[in-house]
Short mmCIF file of C-alpha atoms in Angstrom, two decimals:
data_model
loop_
_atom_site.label_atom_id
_atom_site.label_comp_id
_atom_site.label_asym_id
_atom_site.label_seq_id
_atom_site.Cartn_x
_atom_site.Cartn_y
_atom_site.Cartn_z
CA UNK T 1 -21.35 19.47 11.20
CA UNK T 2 -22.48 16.95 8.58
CA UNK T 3 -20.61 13.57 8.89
CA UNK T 4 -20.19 11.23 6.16
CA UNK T 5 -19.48 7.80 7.83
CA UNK T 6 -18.00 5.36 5.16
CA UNK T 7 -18.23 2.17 6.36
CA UNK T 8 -21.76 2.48 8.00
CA UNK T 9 -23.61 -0.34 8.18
CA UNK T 10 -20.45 -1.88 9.71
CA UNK T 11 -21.04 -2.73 13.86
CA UNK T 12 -19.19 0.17 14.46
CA UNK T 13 -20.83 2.52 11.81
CA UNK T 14 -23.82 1.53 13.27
CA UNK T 15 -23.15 2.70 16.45
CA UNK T 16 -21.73 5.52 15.08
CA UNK T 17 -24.47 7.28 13.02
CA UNK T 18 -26.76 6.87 15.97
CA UNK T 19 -24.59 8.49 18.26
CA UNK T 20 -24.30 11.47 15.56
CA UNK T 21 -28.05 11.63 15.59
CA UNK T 22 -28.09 11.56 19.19
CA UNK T 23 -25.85 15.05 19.28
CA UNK T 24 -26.77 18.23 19.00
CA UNK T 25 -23.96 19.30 16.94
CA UNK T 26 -23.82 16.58 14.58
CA UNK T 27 -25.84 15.21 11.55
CA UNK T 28 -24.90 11.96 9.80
CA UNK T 29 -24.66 10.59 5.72
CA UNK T 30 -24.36 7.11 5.52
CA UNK T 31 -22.26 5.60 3.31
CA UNK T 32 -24.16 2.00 1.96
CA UNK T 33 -23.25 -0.47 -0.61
CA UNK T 34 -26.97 -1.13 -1.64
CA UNK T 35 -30.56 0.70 -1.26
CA UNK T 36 -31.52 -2.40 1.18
CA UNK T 37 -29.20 -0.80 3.97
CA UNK T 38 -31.13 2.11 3.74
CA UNK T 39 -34.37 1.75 6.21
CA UNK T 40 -32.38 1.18 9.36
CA UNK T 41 -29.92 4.84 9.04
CA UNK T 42 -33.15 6.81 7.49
CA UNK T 43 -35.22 5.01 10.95
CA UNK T 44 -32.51 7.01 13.08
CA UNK T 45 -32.93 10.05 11.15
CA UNK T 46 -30.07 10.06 8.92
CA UNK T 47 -29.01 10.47 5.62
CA UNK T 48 -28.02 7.92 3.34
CA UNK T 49 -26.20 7.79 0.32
CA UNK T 50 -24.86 4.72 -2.17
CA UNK T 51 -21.60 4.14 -2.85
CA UNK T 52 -18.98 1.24 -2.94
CA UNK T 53 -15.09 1.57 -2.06
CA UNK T 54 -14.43 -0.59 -4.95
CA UNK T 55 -16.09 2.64 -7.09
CA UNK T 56 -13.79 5.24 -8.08
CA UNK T 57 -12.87 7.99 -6.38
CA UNK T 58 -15.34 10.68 -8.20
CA UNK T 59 -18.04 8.56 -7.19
CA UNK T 60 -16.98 8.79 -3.62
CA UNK T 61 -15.77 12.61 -4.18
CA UNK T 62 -19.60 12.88 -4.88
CA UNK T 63 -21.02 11.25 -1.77
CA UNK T 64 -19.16 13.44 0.36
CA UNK T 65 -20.75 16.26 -1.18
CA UNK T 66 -21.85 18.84 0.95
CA UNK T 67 -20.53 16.86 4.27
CA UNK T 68 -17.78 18.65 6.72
CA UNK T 69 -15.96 15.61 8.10
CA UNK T 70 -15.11 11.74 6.53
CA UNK T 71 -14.97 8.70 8.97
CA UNK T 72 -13.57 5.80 7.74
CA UNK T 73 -14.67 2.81 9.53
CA UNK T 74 -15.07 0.55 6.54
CA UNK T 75 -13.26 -2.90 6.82
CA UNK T 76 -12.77 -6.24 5.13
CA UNK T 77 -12.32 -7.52 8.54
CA UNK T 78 -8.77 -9.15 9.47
CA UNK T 79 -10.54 -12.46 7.94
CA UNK T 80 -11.71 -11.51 4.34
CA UNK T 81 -10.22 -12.75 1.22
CA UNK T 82 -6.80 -10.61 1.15
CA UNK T 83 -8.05 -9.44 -2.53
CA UNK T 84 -10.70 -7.34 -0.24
CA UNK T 85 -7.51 -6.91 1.93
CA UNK T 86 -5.70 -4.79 -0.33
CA UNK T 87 -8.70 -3.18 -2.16
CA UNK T 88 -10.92 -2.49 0.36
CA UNK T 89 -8.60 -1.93 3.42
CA UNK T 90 -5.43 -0.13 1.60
CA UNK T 91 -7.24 0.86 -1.48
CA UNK T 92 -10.42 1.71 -0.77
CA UNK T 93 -9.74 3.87 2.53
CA UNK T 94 -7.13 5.32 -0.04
CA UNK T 95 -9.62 6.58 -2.59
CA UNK T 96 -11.71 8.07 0.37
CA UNK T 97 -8.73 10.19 1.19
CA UNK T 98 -8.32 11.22 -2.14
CA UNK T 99 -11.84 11.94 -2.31
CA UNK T 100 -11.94 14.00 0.61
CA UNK T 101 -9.35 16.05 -0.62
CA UNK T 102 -11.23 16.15 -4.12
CA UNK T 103 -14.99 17.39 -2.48
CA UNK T 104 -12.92 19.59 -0.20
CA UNK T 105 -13.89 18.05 2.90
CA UNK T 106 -10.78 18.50 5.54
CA UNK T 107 -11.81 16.75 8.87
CA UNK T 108 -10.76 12.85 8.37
CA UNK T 109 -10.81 10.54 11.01
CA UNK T 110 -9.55 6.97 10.45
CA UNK T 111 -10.48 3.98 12.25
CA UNK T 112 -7.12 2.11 12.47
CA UNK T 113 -5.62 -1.22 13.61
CA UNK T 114 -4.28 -1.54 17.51
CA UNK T 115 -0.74 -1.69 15.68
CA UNK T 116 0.17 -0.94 12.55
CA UNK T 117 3.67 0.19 13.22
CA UNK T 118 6.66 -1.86 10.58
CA UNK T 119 7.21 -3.58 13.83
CA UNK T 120 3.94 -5.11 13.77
CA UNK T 121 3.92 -5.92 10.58
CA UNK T 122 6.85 -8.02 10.83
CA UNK T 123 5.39 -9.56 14.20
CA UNK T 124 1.86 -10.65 13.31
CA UNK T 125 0.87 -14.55 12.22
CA UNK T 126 1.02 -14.66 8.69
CA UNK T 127 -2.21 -15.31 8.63
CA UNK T 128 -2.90 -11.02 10.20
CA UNK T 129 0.27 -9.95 8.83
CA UNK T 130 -1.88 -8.51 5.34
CA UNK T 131 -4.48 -7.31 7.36
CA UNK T 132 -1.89 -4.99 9.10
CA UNK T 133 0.34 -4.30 6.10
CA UNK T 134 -3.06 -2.72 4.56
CA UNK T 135 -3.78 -0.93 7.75
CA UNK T 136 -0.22 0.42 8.14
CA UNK T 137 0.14 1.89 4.36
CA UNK T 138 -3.62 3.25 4.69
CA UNK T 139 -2.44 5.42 7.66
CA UNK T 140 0.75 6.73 5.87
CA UNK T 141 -0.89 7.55 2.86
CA UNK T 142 -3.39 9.71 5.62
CA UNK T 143 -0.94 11.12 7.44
CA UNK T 144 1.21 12.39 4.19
CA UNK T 145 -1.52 14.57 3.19
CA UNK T 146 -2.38 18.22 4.54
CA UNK T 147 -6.34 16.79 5.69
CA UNK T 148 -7.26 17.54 9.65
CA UNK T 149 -6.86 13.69 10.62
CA UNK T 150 -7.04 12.34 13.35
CA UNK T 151 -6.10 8.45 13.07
CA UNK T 152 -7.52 6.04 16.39
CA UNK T 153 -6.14 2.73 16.63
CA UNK T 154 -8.61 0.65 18.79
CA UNK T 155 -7.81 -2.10 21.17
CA UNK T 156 -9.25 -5.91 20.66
CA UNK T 157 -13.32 -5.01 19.89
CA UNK T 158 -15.80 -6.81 21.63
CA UNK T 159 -19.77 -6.44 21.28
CA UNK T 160 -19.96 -5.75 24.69
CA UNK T 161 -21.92 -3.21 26.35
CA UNK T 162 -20.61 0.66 26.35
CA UNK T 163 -18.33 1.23 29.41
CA UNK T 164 -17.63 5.02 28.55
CA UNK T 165 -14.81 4.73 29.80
CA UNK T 166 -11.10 4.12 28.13
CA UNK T 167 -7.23 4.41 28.60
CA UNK T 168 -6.26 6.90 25.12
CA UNK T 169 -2.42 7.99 24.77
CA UNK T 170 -0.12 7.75 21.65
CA UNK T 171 0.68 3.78 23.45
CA UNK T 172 -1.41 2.16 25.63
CA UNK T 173 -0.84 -1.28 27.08
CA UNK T 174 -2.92 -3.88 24.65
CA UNK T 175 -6.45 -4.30 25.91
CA UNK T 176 -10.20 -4.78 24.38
CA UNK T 177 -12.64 -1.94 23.92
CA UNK T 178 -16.67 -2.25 23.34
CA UNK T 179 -17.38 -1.29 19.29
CA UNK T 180 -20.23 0.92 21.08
CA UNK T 181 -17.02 2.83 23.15
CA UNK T 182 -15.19 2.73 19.94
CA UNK T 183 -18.13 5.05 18.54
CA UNK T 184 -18.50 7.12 21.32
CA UNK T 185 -14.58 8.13 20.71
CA UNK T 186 -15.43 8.88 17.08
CA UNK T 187 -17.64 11.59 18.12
CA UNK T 188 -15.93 12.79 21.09
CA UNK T 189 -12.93 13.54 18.15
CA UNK T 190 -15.37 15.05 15.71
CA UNK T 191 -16.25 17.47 18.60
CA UNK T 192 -12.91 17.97 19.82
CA UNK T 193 -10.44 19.55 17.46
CA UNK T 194 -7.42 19.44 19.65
CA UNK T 195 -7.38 15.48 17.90
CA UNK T 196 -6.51 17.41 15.02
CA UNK T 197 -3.36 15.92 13.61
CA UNK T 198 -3.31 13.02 16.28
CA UNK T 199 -3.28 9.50 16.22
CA UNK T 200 -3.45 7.56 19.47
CA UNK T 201 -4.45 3.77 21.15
CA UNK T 202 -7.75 3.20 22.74
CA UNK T 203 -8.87 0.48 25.02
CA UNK T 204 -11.73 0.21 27.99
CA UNK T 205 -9.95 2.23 30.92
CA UNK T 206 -11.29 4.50 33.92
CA UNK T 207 -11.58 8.14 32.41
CA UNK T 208 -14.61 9.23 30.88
CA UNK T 209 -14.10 9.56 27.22
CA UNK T 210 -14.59 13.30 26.20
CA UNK T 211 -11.79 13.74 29.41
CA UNK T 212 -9.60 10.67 27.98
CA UNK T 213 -9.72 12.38 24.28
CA UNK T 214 -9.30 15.62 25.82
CA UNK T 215 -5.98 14.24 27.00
CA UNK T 216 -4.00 12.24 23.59
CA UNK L 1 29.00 -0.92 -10.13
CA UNK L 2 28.29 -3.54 -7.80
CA UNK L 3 24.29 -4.51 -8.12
CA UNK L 4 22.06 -6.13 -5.95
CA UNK L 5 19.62 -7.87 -7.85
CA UNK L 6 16.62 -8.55 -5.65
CA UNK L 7 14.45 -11.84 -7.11
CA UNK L 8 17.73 -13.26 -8.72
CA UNK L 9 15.93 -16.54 -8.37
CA UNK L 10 13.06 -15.24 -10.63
CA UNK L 11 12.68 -15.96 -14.44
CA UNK L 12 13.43 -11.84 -15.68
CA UNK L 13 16.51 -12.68 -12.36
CA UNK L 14 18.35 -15.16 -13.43
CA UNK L 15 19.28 -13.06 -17.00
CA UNK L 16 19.78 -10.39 -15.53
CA UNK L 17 22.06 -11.78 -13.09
CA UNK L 18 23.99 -13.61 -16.15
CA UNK L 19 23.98 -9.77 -18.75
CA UNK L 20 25.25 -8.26 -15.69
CA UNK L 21 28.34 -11.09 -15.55
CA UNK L 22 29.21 -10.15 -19.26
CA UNK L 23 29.01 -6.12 -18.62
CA UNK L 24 32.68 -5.16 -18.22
CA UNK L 25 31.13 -2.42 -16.05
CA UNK L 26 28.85 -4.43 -13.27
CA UNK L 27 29.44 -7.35 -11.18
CA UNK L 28 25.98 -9.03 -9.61
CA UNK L 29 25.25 -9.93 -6.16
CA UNK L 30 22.19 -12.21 -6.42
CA UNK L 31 20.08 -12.07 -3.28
CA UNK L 32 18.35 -15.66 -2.81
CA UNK L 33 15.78 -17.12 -0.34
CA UNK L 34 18.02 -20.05 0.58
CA UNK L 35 21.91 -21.60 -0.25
CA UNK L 36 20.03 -24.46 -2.47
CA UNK L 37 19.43 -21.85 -5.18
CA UNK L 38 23.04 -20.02 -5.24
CA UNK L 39 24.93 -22.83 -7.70
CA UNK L 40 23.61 -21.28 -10.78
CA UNK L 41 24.83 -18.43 -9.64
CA UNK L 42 27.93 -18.85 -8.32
CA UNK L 43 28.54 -20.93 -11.93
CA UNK L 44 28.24 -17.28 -13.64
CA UNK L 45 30.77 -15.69 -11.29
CA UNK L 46 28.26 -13.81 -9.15
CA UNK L 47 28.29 -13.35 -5.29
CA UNK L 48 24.92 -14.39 -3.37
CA UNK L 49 23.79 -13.52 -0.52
CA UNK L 50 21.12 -15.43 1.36
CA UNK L 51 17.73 -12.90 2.85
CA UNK L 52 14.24 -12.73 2.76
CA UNK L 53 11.72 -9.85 1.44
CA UNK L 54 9.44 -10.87 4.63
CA UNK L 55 12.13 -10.48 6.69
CA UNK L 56 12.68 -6.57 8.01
CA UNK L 57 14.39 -3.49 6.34
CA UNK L 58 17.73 -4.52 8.50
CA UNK L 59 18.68 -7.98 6.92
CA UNK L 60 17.33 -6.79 3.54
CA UNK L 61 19.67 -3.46 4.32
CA UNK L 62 22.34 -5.91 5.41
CA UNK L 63 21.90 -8.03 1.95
CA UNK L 64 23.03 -4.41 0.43
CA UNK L 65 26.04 -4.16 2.19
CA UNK L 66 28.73 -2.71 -0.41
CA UNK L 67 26.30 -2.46 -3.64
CA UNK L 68 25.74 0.27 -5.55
CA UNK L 69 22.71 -0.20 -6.96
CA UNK L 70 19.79 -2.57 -6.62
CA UNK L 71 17.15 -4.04 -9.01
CA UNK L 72 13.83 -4.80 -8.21
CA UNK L 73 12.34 -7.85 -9.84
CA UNK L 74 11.22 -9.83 -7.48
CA UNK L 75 7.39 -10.59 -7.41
CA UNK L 76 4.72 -12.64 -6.29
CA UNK L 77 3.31 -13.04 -9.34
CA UNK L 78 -0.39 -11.90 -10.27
CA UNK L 79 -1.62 -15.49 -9.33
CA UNK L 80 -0.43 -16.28 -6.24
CA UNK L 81 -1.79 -15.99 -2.91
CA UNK L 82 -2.80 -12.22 -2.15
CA UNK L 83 -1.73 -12.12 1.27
CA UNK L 84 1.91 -12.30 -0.56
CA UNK L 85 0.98 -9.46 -3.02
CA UNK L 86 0.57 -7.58 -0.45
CA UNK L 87 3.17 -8.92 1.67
CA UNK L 88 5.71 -9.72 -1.25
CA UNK L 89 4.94 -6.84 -4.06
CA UNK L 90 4.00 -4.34 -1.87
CA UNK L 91 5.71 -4.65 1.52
CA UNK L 92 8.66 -7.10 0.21
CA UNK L 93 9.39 -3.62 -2.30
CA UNK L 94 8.90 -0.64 0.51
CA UNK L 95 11.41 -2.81 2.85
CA UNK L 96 13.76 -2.95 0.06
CA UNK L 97 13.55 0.65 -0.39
CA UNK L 98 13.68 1.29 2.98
CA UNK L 99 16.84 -0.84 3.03
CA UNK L 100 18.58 1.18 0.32
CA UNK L 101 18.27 4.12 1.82
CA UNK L 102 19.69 2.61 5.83
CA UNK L 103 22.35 1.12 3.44
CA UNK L 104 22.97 4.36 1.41
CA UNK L 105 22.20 2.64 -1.85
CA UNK L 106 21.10 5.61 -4.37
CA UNK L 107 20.40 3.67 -7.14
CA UNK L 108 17.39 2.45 -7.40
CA UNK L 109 15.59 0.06 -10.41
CA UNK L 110 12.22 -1.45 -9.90
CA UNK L 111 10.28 -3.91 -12.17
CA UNK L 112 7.07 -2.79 -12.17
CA UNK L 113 3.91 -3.88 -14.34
CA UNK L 114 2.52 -2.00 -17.42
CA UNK L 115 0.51 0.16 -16.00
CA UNK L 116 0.36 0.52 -12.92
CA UNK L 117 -2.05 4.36 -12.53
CA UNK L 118 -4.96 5.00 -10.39
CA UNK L 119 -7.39 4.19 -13.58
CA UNK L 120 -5.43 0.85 -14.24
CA UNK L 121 -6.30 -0.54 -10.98
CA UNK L 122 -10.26 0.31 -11.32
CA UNK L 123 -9.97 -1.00 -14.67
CA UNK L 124 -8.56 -4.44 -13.98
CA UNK L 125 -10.37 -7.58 -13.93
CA UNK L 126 -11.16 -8.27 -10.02
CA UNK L 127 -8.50 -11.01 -9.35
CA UNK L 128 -5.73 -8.40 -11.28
CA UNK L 129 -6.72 -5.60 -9.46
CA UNK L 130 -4.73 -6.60 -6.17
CA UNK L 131 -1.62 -7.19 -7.57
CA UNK L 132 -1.92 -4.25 -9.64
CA UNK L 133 -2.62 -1.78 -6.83
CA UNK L 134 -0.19 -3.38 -4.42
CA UNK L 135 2.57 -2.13 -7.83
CA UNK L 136 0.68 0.82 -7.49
CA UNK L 137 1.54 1.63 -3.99
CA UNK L 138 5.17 0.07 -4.32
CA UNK L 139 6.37 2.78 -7.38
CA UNK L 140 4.36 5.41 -5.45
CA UNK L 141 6.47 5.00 -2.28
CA UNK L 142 9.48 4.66 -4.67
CA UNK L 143 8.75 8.53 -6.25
CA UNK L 144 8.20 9.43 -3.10
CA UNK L 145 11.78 8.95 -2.00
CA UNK L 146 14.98 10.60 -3.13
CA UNK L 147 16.60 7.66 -4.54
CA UNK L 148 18.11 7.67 -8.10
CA UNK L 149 15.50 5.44 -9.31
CA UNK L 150 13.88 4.05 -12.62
CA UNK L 151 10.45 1.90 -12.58
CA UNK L 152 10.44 0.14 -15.93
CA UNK L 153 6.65 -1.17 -16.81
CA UNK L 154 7.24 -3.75 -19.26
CA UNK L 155 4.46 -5.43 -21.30
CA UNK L 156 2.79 -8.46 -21.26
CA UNK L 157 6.01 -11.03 -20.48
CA UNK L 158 7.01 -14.18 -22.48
CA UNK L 159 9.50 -16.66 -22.81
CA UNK L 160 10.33 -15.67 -26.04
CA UNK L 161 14.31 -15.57 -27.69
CA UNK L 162 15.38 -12.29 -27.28
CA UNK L 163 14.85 -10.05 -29.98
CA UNK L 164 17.15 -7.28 -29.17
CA UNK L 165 14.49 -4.61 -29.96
CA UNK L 166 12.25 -2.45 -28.15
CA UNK L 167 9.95 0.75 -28.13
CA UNK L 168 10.16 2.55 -24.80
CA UNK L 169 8.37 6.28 -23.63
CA UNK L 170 6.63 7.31 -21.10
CA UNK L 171 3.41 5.52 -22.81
CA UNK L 172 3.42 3.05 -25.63
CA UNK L 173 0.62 0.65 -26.89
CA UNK L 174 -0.11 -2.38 -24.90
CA UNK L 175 2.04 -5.10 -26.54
CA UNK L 176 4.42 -8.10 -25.31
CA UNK L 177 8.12 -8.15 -24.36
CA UNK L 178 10.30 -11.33 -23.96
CA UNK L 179 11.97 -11.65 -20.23
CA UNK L 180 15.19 -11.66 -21.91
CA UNK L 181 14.61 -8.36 -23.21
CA UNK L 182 13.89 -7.03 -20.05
CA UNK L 183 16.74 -8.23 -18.67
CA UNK L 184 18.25 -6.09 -20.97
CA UNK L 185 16.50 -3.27 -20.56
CA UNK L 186 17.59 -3.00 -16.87
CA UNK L 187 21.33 -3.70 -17.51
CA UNK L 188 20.87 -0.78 -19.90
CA UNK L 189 19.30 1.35 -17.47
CA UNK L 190 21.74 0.70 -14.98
CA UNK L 191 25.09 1.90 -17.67
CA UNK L 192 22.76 5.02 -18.47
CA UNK L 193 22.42 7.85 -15.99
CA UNK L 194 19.55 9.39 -18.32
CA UNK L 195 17.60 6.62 -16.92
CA UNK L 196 17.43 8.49 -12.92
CA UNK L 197 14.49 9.67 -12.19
CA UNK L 198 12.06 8.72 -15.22
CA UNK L 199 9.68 5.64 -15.62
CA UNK L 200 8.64 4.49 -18.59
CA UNK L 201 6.40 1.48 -20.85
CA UNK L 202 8.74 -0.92 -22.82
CA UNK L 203 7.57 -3.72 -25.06
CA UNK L 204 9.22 -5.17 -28.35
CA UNK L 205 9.77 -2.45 -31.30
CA UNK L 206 12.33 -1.73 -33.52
CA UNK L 207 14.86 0.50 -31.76
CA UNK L 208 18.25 -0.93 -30.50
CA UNK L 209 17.69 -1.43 -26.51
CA UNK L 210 20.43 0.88 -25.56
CA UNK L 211 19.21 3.32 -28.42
CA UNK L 212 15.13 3.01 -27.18
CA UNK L 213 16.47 3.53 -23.65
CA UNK L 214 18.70 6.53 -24.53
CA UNK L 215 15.39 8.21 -26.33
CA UNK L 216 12.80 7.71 -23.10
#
């Protein structure tokens, strides 16, 4: 299964395509703004490809050519301009949907906010409150389409090292999860189809996380 | 019909909230962020009603109590801050659709901007683009709905003396409309049941407004 990870040279989508390359079952395409990203995902092994989320969505259609499975892990950050907010965030994870559905590729899996429930939106600083308002119409516009998603909302991440471990279920209590764990639950849902159609919470807990996937 | 006009405050708000006090048909209820704004209204015989588009669905719904239609022109503007394009023209919009329907409001007119597509948003300059995607989303959650709705995209708006005269389809060359007009153009929607349903591109011409509106 050939994985395009949008988003990759993001501390997550690091993680991420090594992990891929690390499984037997997986291969990764990275998704990279310029040619200068390239050495350190072709040093792993993987594939690379150039494309921006500001592009349209042909151009993305087209990097996802020939892949079986989109992750979207791509992220202003909550503390970008909120131009990049909306574009980049809402937008841009919008035309990789779109794109998906336009290379035919029908295994999605978003990388989500903890929250992004109306309730949240209405509860965060004002300062988060765009961050989440992207987050939260991203994941609609996902889960109103016919793609395989599966949507994870991660807990506060922390560079810390991998635990393996995590607490996954629809709601969890609020918590902080490892990027490095937050990548090893990527894969675990790329090689677990019961995700299919799922979206669940995910923060640094005591099951192991195939068994902890195994169980949203 | 009883109309909640949401962004009564607003330049395009404040005539439509004064057409809609001369139509022997409607009667305006201006919604307003605080009391200090609702003399000028009160003065043309309207009802206020004092809510916020950051606040949630419920007050906005409550805002709608006993309306039977409500109009869309509130707005950010293209050059404010974007964490209130997206939190104003995007959000601000879904809750007030979202508040239409938990009120049972079926009609359903929003102010949009000229073009609002897909190839628009790519197409704008980069600090456009936000506020036209965050329209973008806002009509597409609209269409997505089965409210009795209109999205008027008028042209480039000035503070022009009304001329009276317009050219309105589905498409029309990029041109400019005074705010006046467009206040007219929704108070003509609004007495024309033709209207449900369509969206369309209105900027000055040489058609009548009620006639140009009858013909979209």
């Amino acid at each position: 299964m050939k994985v395009l990870v949008v988003g990759a040279n993001g501390q997550i989508g690091k993680h991420l395509v090594s992990f891929i390359e690390d499984s037997d079952s997986l291969e990764a395409k990275a998704m990279i703004r310029n040619k200068e990203q390239a050495s350190f995902f072709e040093n792993l092994g993987a594939e690379t490809v150039v494309a921006d989320l500001e592009q349209n969505i042909e151009t993305i259609a087209k990097a996802a050519d020939g892949v079986d499975a989109i992750v979207f892990t791509a992220g202003s950050g909550p503390h970008t301009g909120k131009d990049k907010t909306i574009l980049v965030d809402l937008d841009g994870a919008v035309k990789t949907i779109e794109a998906a559905k336009l290379a035919g590729v029908k295994r999605f899996i978003m990388i989500s906010s903890f929250d992004t429930s109306r309730e949240a939106i209405q509860a965060a600083p004002s300062s988060f409150a765009p961050y989440v308002a992207a987050k939260h119409y991203a994941d609609e516009w996902l889960k109103s389409t016919d793609l395989d998603y599966t949507i994870i909302h991660p807990g506060a991440l922390t560079n810390d090292k991998r635990t393996g471990q995590v607490k996954a279920a629809f709601e969890v209590d609020r918590g902080e999860i490892p990027r490095e764990d937050v990548a090893s639950v990527i894969v675990a849902c790329l090689e677990n189809e019961t995700t299919i159609g799922k979206e669940f919470q995910v923060v640094t807990g005591t099951n192991p996380i195939k068994e902890g996937i195994n169980s949203i």
